[in-house]
């Protein structure tokens, strides 16, 4: 079950929320609630396609059935995993930045429980993807991950985030991004497995490099980090 109150919007209300969220997010990119609202109000068709792909995938079906959540009470054991494991790498990523898995805003604008879960899952696996692709959380790293997210899910919000992020680059960042990060992210997002169909929590105990090979993930070149 996805916590929080869900709000049903008619098309005009949905457009109004999307526009208001877009303006607010441009004015203050730190507003995660506005970014989340924009993603939900513009992303329903994309989330519907992701849902159908998950239903066609054996592992994706288990995710939909069990509905795991990336919250402290369910992923805290990652902090106790051996250093070489995917779980330990995720714990290091979170701990080094003082991030909490409980900080994601709730889903409010999805019509069904299934779509609400898919939207929440997409939001919550974001830090798993940072870990797997070896991307930093600076403006360039986040923009590169949004390219991968667009390749994987075709969410309009991901593409808008790339435009918004690159607009804030200075000249040196823009050159670095478009010369190195952008082409790498396009290739990385296209050649890896369908990442929304992965039950990440069941792979915490596996070696990080092995899961990367298994899922076709090519981390960001070390020189770019």
PDB file of C-alpha atoms in Angstrom:
ATOM      1  CA  UNK A   1       0.000   0.000   0.000  1.00  0.00           C
ATOM      2  CA  UNK A   2       1.266   3.475  -0.904  1.00  0.00           C
ATOM      3  CA  UNK A   3       0.855   5.903   1.947  1.00  0.00           C
ATOM      4  CA  UNK A   4      -0.675   9.348   1.530  1.00  0.00           C
ATOM      5  CA  UNK A   5      -3.855  10.765   0.057  1.00  0.00           C
ATOM      6  CA  UNK A   6      -4.273  10.373  -3.695  1.00  0.00           C
ATOM      7  CA  UNK A   7      -6.059  13.124  -5.602  1.00  0.00           C
ATOM      8  CA  UNK A   8      -8.067  12.478  -8.762  1.00  0.00           C
ATOM      9  CA  UNK A   9      -7.814  15.295 -11.308  1.00  0.00           C
ATOM     10  CA  UNK A  10      -9.801  16.042 -14.426  1.00  0.00           C
ATOM     11  CA  UNK A  11      -7.760  16.969 -17.529  1.00  0.00           C
ATOM     12  CA  UNK A  12      -7.966  20.720 -16.857  1.00  0.00           C
ATOM     13  CA  UNK A  13      -6.906  20.292 -13.239  1.00  0.00           C
ATOM     14  CA  UNK A  14      -4.074  17.988 -14.309  1.00  0.00           C
ATOM     15  CA  UNK A  15      -2.827  20.578 -16.789  1.00  0.00           C
ATOM     16  CA  UNK A  16      -3.036  23.315 -14.156  1.00  0.00           C
ATOM     17  CA  UNK A  17      -1.079  21.265 -11.603  1.00  0.00           C
ATOM     18  CA  UNK A  18       1.520  20.356 -14.233  1.00  0.00           C
ATOM     19  CA  UNK A  19       1.978  23.989 -15.275  1.00  0.00           C
ATOM     20  CA  UNK A  20       2.123  25.275 -11.705  1.00  0.00           C
ATOM     21  CA  UNK A  21       4.577  22.555 -10.697  1.00  0.00           C
ATOM     22  CA  UNK A  22       6.780  23.247 -13.715  1.00  0.00           C
ATOM     23  CA  UNK A  23       6.972  26.967 -12.950  1.00  0.00           C
ATOM     24  CA  UNK A  24       7.610  26.329  -9.260  1.00  0.00           C
ATOM     25  CA  UNK A  25      10.292  23.718  -9.962  1.00  0.00           C
ATOM     26  CA  UNK A  26      12.099  26.072 -12.353  1.00  0.00           C
ATOM     27  CA  UNK A  27      12.088  28.801  -9.715  1.00  0.00           C
ATOM     28  CA  UNK A  28      13.268  26.433  -6.985  1.00  0.00           C
ATOM     29  CA  UNK A  29      14.768  23.132  -8.251  1.00  0.00           C
ATOM     30  CA  UNK A  30      15.113  21.936  -4.620  1.00  0.00           C
ATOM     31  CA  UNK A  31      11.324  21.541  -4.312  1.00  0.00           C
ATOM     32  CA  UNK A  32      11.083  17.743  -4.542  1.00  0.00           C
ATOM     33  CA  UNK A  33       7.309  17.895  -4.019  1.00  0.00           C
ATOM     34  CA  UNK A  34       6.829  20.065  -7.113  1.00  0.00           C
ATOM     35  CA  UNK A  35       9.142  17.928  -9.204  1.00  0.00           C
ATOM     36  CA  UNK A  36       7.230  14.830  -8.070  1.00  0.00           C
ATOM     37  CA  UNK A  37       3.878  16.426  -8.926  1.00  0.00           C
ATOM     38  CA  UNK A  38       5.135  17.390 -12.381  1.00  0.00           C
ATOM     39  CA  UNK A  39       6.400  13.866 -12.969  1.00  0.00           C
ATOM     40  CA  UNK A  40       3.053  12.341 -12.002  1.00  0.00           C
ATOM     41  CA  UNK A  41       0.815  14.729 -13.937  1.00  0.00           C
ATOM     42  CA  UNK A  42       2.832  14.400 -17.150  1.00  0.00           C
ATOM     43  CA  UNK A  43       3.933  10.783 -16.821  1.00  0.00           C
ATOM     44  CA  UNK A  44       0.795   8.626 -16.669  1.00  0.00           C
ATOM     45  CA  UNK A  45       1.153   7.122 -20.203  1.00  0.00           C
ATOM     46  CA  UNK A  46       4.808   6.313 -19.519  1.00  0.00           C
ATOM     47  CA  UNK A  47       3.993   4.709 -16.167  1.00  0.00           C
ATOM     48  CA  UNK A  48       1.254   2.661 -17.846  1.00  0.00           C
ATOM     49  CA  UNK A  49       3.808   1.313 -20.328  1.00  0.00           C
ATOM     50  CA  UNK A  50       6.240   0.516 -17.513  1.00  0.00           C
ATOM     51  CA  UNK A  51       3.460  -1.307 -15.663  1.00  0.00           C
ATOM     52  CA  UNK A  52       2.728  -3.471 -18.701  1.00  0.00           C
ATOM     53  CA  UNK A  53       6.422  -4.327 -19.105  1.00  0.00           C
ATOM     54  CA  UNK A  54       6.636  -5.300 -15.457  1.00  0.00           C
ATOM     55  CA  UNK A  55       3.633  -7.585 -15.884  1.00  0.00           C
ATOM     56  CA  UNK A  56       5.420  -9.309 -18.775  1.00  0.00           C
ATOM     57  CA  UNK A  57       8.631  -9.851 -16.780  1.00  0.00           C
ATOM     58  CA  UNK A  58       8.909 -12.733 -14.253  1.00  0.00           C
ATOM     59  CA  UNK A  59      10.915 -10.600 -11.818  1.00  0.00           C
ATOM     60  CA  UNK A  60       8.760  -7.560 -12.509  1.00  0.00           C
ATOM     61  CA  UNK A  61       5.624  -9.544 -11.651  1.00  0.00           C
ATOM     62  CA  UNK A  62       7.132 -10.488  -8.289  1.00  0.00           C
ATOM     63  CA  UNK A  63       7.872  -6.822  -7.604  1.00  0.00           C
ATOM     64  CA  UNK A  64       4.248  -5.933  -8.396  1.00  0.00           C
ATOM     65  CA  UNK A  65       2.990  -8.776  -6.219  1.00  0.00           C
ATOM     66  CA  UNK A  66       5.175  -8.131  -3.170  1.00  0.00           C
ATOM     67  CA  UNK A  67       5.386  -4.340  -3.573  1.00  0.00           C
ATOM     68  CA  UNK A  68       8.722  -3.805  -1.807  1.00  0.00           C
ATOM     69  CA  UNK A  69       9.414  -0.294  -0.521  1.00  0.00           C
ATOM     70  CA  UNK A  70      12.813   1.393  -0.397  1.00  0.00           C
ATOM     71  CA  UNK A  71      12.447   2.673   3.148  1.00  0.00           C
ATOM     72  CA  UNK A  72      14.703   2.329   6.176  1.00  0.00           C
ATOM     73  CA  UNK A  73      12.706  -0.483   7.757  1.00  0.00           C
ATOM     74  CA  UNK A  74      13.035  -2.618   4.611  1.00  0.00           C
ATOM     75  CA  UNK A  75      16.532  -1.838   3.312  1.00  0.00           C
ATOM     76  CA  UNK A  76      18.410  -1.202   6.563  1.00  0.00           C
ATOM     77  CA  UNK A  77      20.110  -4.605   6.321  1.00  0.00           C
ATOM     78  CA  UNK A  78      22.152  -3.272   3.373  1.00  0.00           C
ATOM     79  CA  UNK A  79      24.372  -1.517   5.929  1.00  0.00           C
ATOM     80  CA  UNK A  80      25.429  -4.948   7.259  1.00  0.00           C
ATOM     81  CA  UNK A  81      26.384  -6.473   3.905  1.00  0.00           C
ATOM     82  CA  UNK A  82      29.986  -7.404   2.948  1.00  0.00           C
ATOM     83  CA  UNK A  83      31.924  -4.549   1.354  1.00  0.00           C
ATOM     84  CA  UNK A  84      31.946  -6.010  -2.175  1.00  0.00           C
ATOM     85  CA  UNK A  85      28.171  -6.376  -2.423  1.00  0.00           C
ATOM     86  CA  UNK A  86      25.600  -4.251  -4.181  1.00  0.00           C
ATOM     87  CA  UNK A  87      23.848  -3.692  -0.842  1.00  0.00           C
ATOM     88  CA  UNK A  88      27.000  -2.354   0.792  1.00  0.00           C
ATOM     89  CA  UNK A  89      27.695  -0.069  -2.189  1.00  0.00           C
ATOM     90  CA  UNK A  90      24.190   1.351  -1.871  1.00  0.00           C
ATOM     91  CA  UNK A  91      24.686   1.866   1.877  1.00  0.00           C
ATOM     92  CA  UNK A  92      27.983   3.686   1.245  1.00  0.00           C
ATOM     93  CA  UNK A  93      26.340   5.894  -1.357  1.00  0.00           C
ATOM     94  CA  UNK A  94      23.561   6.861   1.039  1.00  0.00           C
ATOM     95  CA  UNK A  95      25.757   7.200   4.114  1.00  0.00           C
ATOM     96  CA  UNK A  96      28.446   9.304   2.448  1.00  0.00           C
ATOM     97  CA  UNK A  97      25.788  11.863   1.523  1.00  0.00           C
ATOM     98  CA  UNK A  98      23.735  11.596   4.703  1.00  0.00           C
ATOM     99  CA  UNK A  99      20.722  10.588   2.602  1.00  0.00           C
ATOM    100  CA  UNK A 100      17.729   8.746   4.032  1.00  0.00           C
ATOM    101  CA  UNK A 101      15.604   6.342   1.963  1.00  0.00           C
ATOM    102  CA  UNK A 102      12.570   7.763   3.781  1.00  0.00           C
ATOM    103  CA  UNK A 103      12.829  11.228   2.196  1.00  0.00           C
ATOM    104  CA  UNK A 104      10.870  10.583  -1.003  1.00  0.00           C
ATOM    105  CA  UNK A 105       7.575  12.516  -1.342  1.00  0.00           C
ATOM    106  CA  UNK A 106       4.368  10.439  -1.565  1.00  0.00           C
ATOM    107  CA  UNK A 107       2.523   9.771  -4.803  1.00  0.00           C
ATOM    108  CA  UNK A 108      -0.630  11.907  -5.060  1.00  0.00           C
ATOM    109  CA  UNK A 109      -1.861  12.040  -8.641  1.00  0.00           C
ATOM    110  CA  UNK A 110      -2.073   8.464  -9.953  1.00  0.00           C
ATOM    111  CA  UNK A 111      -5.482   6.943 -10.734  1.00  0.00           C
ATOM    112  CA  UNK A 112      -4.958   3.370  -9.545  1.00  0.00           C
ATOM    113  CA  UNK A 113      -3.060   1.537  -6.815  1.00  0.00           C
ATOM    114  CA  UNK A 114      -0.930  -0.223  -9.431  1.00  0.00           C
ATOM    115  CA  UNK A 115       0.113   2.997 -11.154  1.00  0.00           C
ATOM    116  CA  UNK A 116       0.727   4.684  -7.810  1.00  0.00           C
ATOM    117  CA  UNK A 117       3.064   1.844  -6.863  1.00  0.00           C
ATOM    118  CA  UNK A 118       4.936   1.999 -10.186  1.00  0.00           C
ATOM    119  CA  UNK A 119       5.396   5.758  -9.805  1.00  0.00           C
ATOM    120  CA  UNK A 120       6.618   5.290  -6.232  1.00  0.00           C
ATOM    121  CA  UNK A 121       8.941   2.483  -7.249  1.00  0.00           C
ATOM    122  CA  UNK A 122      10.464   4.623 -10.010  1.00  0.00           C
ATOM    123  CA  UNK A 123      11.072   7.351  -7.459  1.00  0.00           C
ATOM    124  CA  UNK A 124      12.544   5.028  -4.845  1.00  0.00           C
ATOM    125  CA  UNK A 125      14.987   3.090  -7.057  1.00  0.00           C
ATOM    126  CA  UNK A 126      16.678   6.333  -8.129  1.00  0.00           C
ATOM    127  CA  UNK A 127      19.484   5.878  -5.593  1.00  0.00           C
ATOM    128  CA  UNK A 128      19.992   2.253  -6.657  1.00  0.00           C
ATOM    129  CA  UNK A 129      20.638   3.569 -10.168  1.00  0.00           C
ATOM    130  CA  UNK A 130      23.096   6.162  -8.847  1.00  0.00           C
ATOM    131  CA  UNK A 131      24.955   3.316  -7.143  1.00  0.00           C
ATOM    132  CA  UNK A 132      24.941   0.959 -10.109  1.00  0.00           C
ATOM    133  CA  UNK A 133      26.019   3.550 -12.669  1.00  0.00           C
ATOM    134  CA  UNK A 134      28.555   5.153 -10.319  1.00  0.00           C
ATOM    135  CA  UNK A 135      27.111   8.624 -10.819  1.00  0.00           C
ATOM    136  CA  UNK A 136      27.666  11.522  -8.405  1.00  0.00           C
ATOM    137  CA  UNK A 137      24.775  13.599  -7.107  1.00  0.00           C
ATOM    138  CA  UNK A 138      26.035  16.898  -8.479  1.00  0.00           C
ATOM    139  CA  UNK A 139      24.219  18.723 -11.272  1.00  0.00           C
ATOM    140  CA  UNK A 140      26.060  16.870 -14.038  1.00  0.00           C
ATOM    141  CA  UNK A 141      25.564  13.461 -12.429  1.00  0.00           C
ATOM    142  CA  UNK A 142      21.853  14.025 -11.853  1.00  0.00           C
ATOM    143  CA  UNK A 143      21.374  15.260 -15.408  1.00  0.00           C
ATOM    144  CA  UNK A 144      23.162  12.188 -16.785  1.00  0.00           C
ATOM    145  CA  UNK A 145      20.952   9.898 -14.703  1.00  0.00           C
ATOM    146  CA  UNK A 146      17.865  11.676 -16.025  1.00  0.00           C
ATOM    147  CA  UNK A 147      19.036  10.818 -19.552  1.00  0.00           C
ATOM    148  CA  UNK A 148      19.191   7.166 -18.513  1.00  0.00           C
ATOM    149  CA  UNK A 149      15.770   7.426 -16.860  1.00  0.00           C
ATOM    150  CA  UNK A 150      14.328   8.838 -20.073  1.00  0.00           C
ATOM    151  CA  UNK A 151      15.877   6.040 -22.126  1.00  0.00           C
ATOM    152  CA  UNK A 152      14.402   3.503 -19.697  1.00  0.00           C
ATOM    153  CA  UNK A 153      10.928   4.953 -19.046  1.00  0.00           C
ATOM    154  CA  UNK A 154      10.335   7.792 -21.551  1.00  0.00           C
ATOM    155  CA  UNK A 155       9.064  10.022 -18.768  1.00  0.00           C
ATOM    156  CA  UNK A 156       8.560  13.613 -19.958  1.00  0.00           C
ATOM    157  CA  UNK A 157       9.757  14.803 -16.559  1.00  0.00           C
ATOM    158  CA  UNK A 158      13.139  13.150 -17.089  1.00  0.00           C
ATOM    159  CA  UNK A 159      13.627  15.015 -20.362  1.00  0.00           C
ATOM    160  CA  UNK A 160      12.463  18.287 -18.801  1.00  0.00           C
ATOM    161  CA  UNK A 161      14.951  17.742 -15.975  1.00  0.00           C
ATOM    162  CA  UNK A 162      17.778  17.340 -18.489  1.00  0.00           C
ATOM    163  CA  UNK A 163      16.818  20.630 -20.143  1.00  0.00           C
ATOM    164  CA  UNK A 164      16.480  22.339 -16.777  1.00  0.00           C
ATOM    165  CA  UNK A 165      19.763  20.954 -15.488  1.00  0.00           C
ATOM    166  CA  UNK A 166      21.819  21.807 -18.552  1.00  0.00           C
ATOM    167  CA  UNK A 167      20.395  25.339 -18.563  1.00  0.00           C
ATOM    168  CA  UNK A 168      22.101  25.878 -15.191  1.00  0.00           C
ATOM    169  CA  UNK A 169      25.497  24.598 -16.369  1.00  0.00           C
ATOM    170  CA  UNK A 170      28.419  26.938 -16.726  1.00  0.00           C
ATOM    171  CA  UNK A 171      30.442  26.697 -19.934  1.00  0.00           C
ATOM    172  CA  UNK A 172      32.897  24.139 -18.546  1.00  0.00           C
ATOM    173  CA  UNK A 173      30.092  21.921 -17.200  1.00  0.00           C
ATOM    174  CA  UNK A 174      28.172  22.132 -20.475  1.00  0.00           C
ATOM    175  CA  UNK A 175      31.220  21.074 -22.488  1.00  0.00           C
ATOM    176  CA  UNK A 176      31.953  18.179 -20.114  1.00  0.00           C
ATOM    177  CA  UNK A 177      28.349  17.004 -20.133  1.00  0.00           C
ATOM    178  CA  UNK A 178      27.750  17.015 -23.867  1.00  0.00           C
ATOM    179  CA  UNK A 179      31.203  15.695 -24.774  1.00  0.00           C
ATOM    180  CA  UNK A 180      31.322  12.835 -22.252  1.00  0.00           C
ATOM    181  CA  UNK A 181      28.305  12.318 -20.008  1.00  0.00           C
ATOM    182  CA  UNK A 182      25.480  12.686 -22.532  1.00  0.00           C
ATOM    183  CA  UNK A 183      26.712  10.170 -25.149  1.00  0.00           C
ATOM    184  CA  UNK A 184      27.696   7.720 -22.400  1.00  0.00           C
ATOM    185  CA  UNK A 185      24.260   8.037 -20.743  1.00  0.00           C
ATOM    186  CA  UNK A 186      22.443   7.441 -24.048  1.00  0.00           C
ATOM    187  CA  UNK A 187      24.412   4.226 -24.613  1.00  0.00           C
ATOM    188  CA  UNK A 188      24.152   3.111 -20.985  1.00  0.00           C
ATOM    189  CA  UNK A 189      20.391   3.589 -20.843  1.00  0.00           C
ATOM    190  CA  UNK A 190      19.800   1.723 -24.103  1.00  0.00           C
ATOM    191  CA  UNK A 191      22.029  -1.282 -23.559  1.00  0.00           C
ATOM    192  CA  UNK A 192      21.172  -2.264 -19.978  1.00  0.00           C
ATOM    193  CA  UNK A 193      18.266  -4.453 -18.931  1.00  0.00           C
ATOM    194  CA  UNK A 194      14.803  -3.064 -18.169  1.00  0.00           C
ATOM    195  CA  UNK A 195      15.692  -1.600 -14.783  1.00  0.00           C
ATOM    196  CA  UNK A 196      12.099  -1.225 -13.598  1.00  0.00           C
ATOM    197  CA  UNK A 197      11.736  -5.004 -13.794  1.00  0.00           C
ATOM    198  CA  UNK A 198      14.549  -5.680 -11.305  1.00  0.00           C
ATOM    199  CA  UNK A 199      13.859  -6.693  -7.692  1.00  0.00           C
ATOM    200  CA  UNK A 200      16.952  -4.923  -6.389  1.00  0.00           C
ATOM    201  CA  UNK A 201      16.505  -5.848  -2.754  1.00  0.00           C
ATOM    202  CA  UNK A 202      16.851  -9.550  -3.578  1.00  0.00           C
ATOM    203  CA  UNK A 203      20.276  -8.857  -5.083  1.00  0.00           C
ATOM    204  CA  UNK A 204      21.782  -6.884  -2.190  1.00  0.00           C
ATOM    205  CA  UNK A 205      23.946  -9.867  -1.186  1.00  0.00           C
ATOM    206  CA  UNK A 206      25.470 -10.257  -4.677  1.00  0.00           C
ATOM    207  CA  UNK A 207      28.808  -8.841  -5.802  1.00  0.00           C
ATOM    208  CA  UNK A 208      28.405  -5.334  -7.236  1.00  0.00           C
ATOM    209  CA  UNK A 209      30.419  -6.007 -10.380  1.00  0.00           C
ATOM    210  CA  UNK A 210      28.538  -9.256 -11.005  1.00  0.00           C
ATOM    211  CA  UNK A 211      25.134  -7.577 -10.903  1.00  0.00           C
ATOM    212  CA  UNK A 212      26.417  -4.845 -13.189  1.00  0.00           C
ATOM    213  CA  UNK A 213      27.506  -7.466 -15.725  1.00  0.00           C
ATOM    214  CA  UNK A 214      24.265  -9.395 -15.344  1.00  0.00           C
ATOM    215  CA  UNK A 215      22.150  -6.289 -15.991  1.00  0.00           C
ATOM    216  CA  UNK A 216      24.376  -4.886 -18.754  1.00  0.00           C
ATOM    217  CA  UNK A 217      25.307  -1.791 -16.776  1.00  0.00           C
ATOM    218  CA  UNK A 218      28.357   0.211 -17.819  1.00  0.00           C
ATOM    219  CA  UNK A 219      29.330   2.625 -15.011  1.00  0.00           C
ATOM    220  CA  UNK A 220      30.293   6.188 -15.750  1.00  0.00           C
ATOM    221  CA  UNK A 221      33.984   6.444 -16.704  1.00  0.00           C
ATOM    222  CA  UNK A 222      36.119   7.088 -13.629  1.00  0.00           C
ATOM    223  CA  UNK A 223      37.531  10.261 -15.170  1.00  0.00           C
ATOM    224  CA  UNK A 224      34.067  11.816 -15.139  1.00  0.00           C
ATOM    225  CA  UNK A 225      33.362  11.395 -11.424  1.00  0.00           C
TER     226      UNK A 225
END
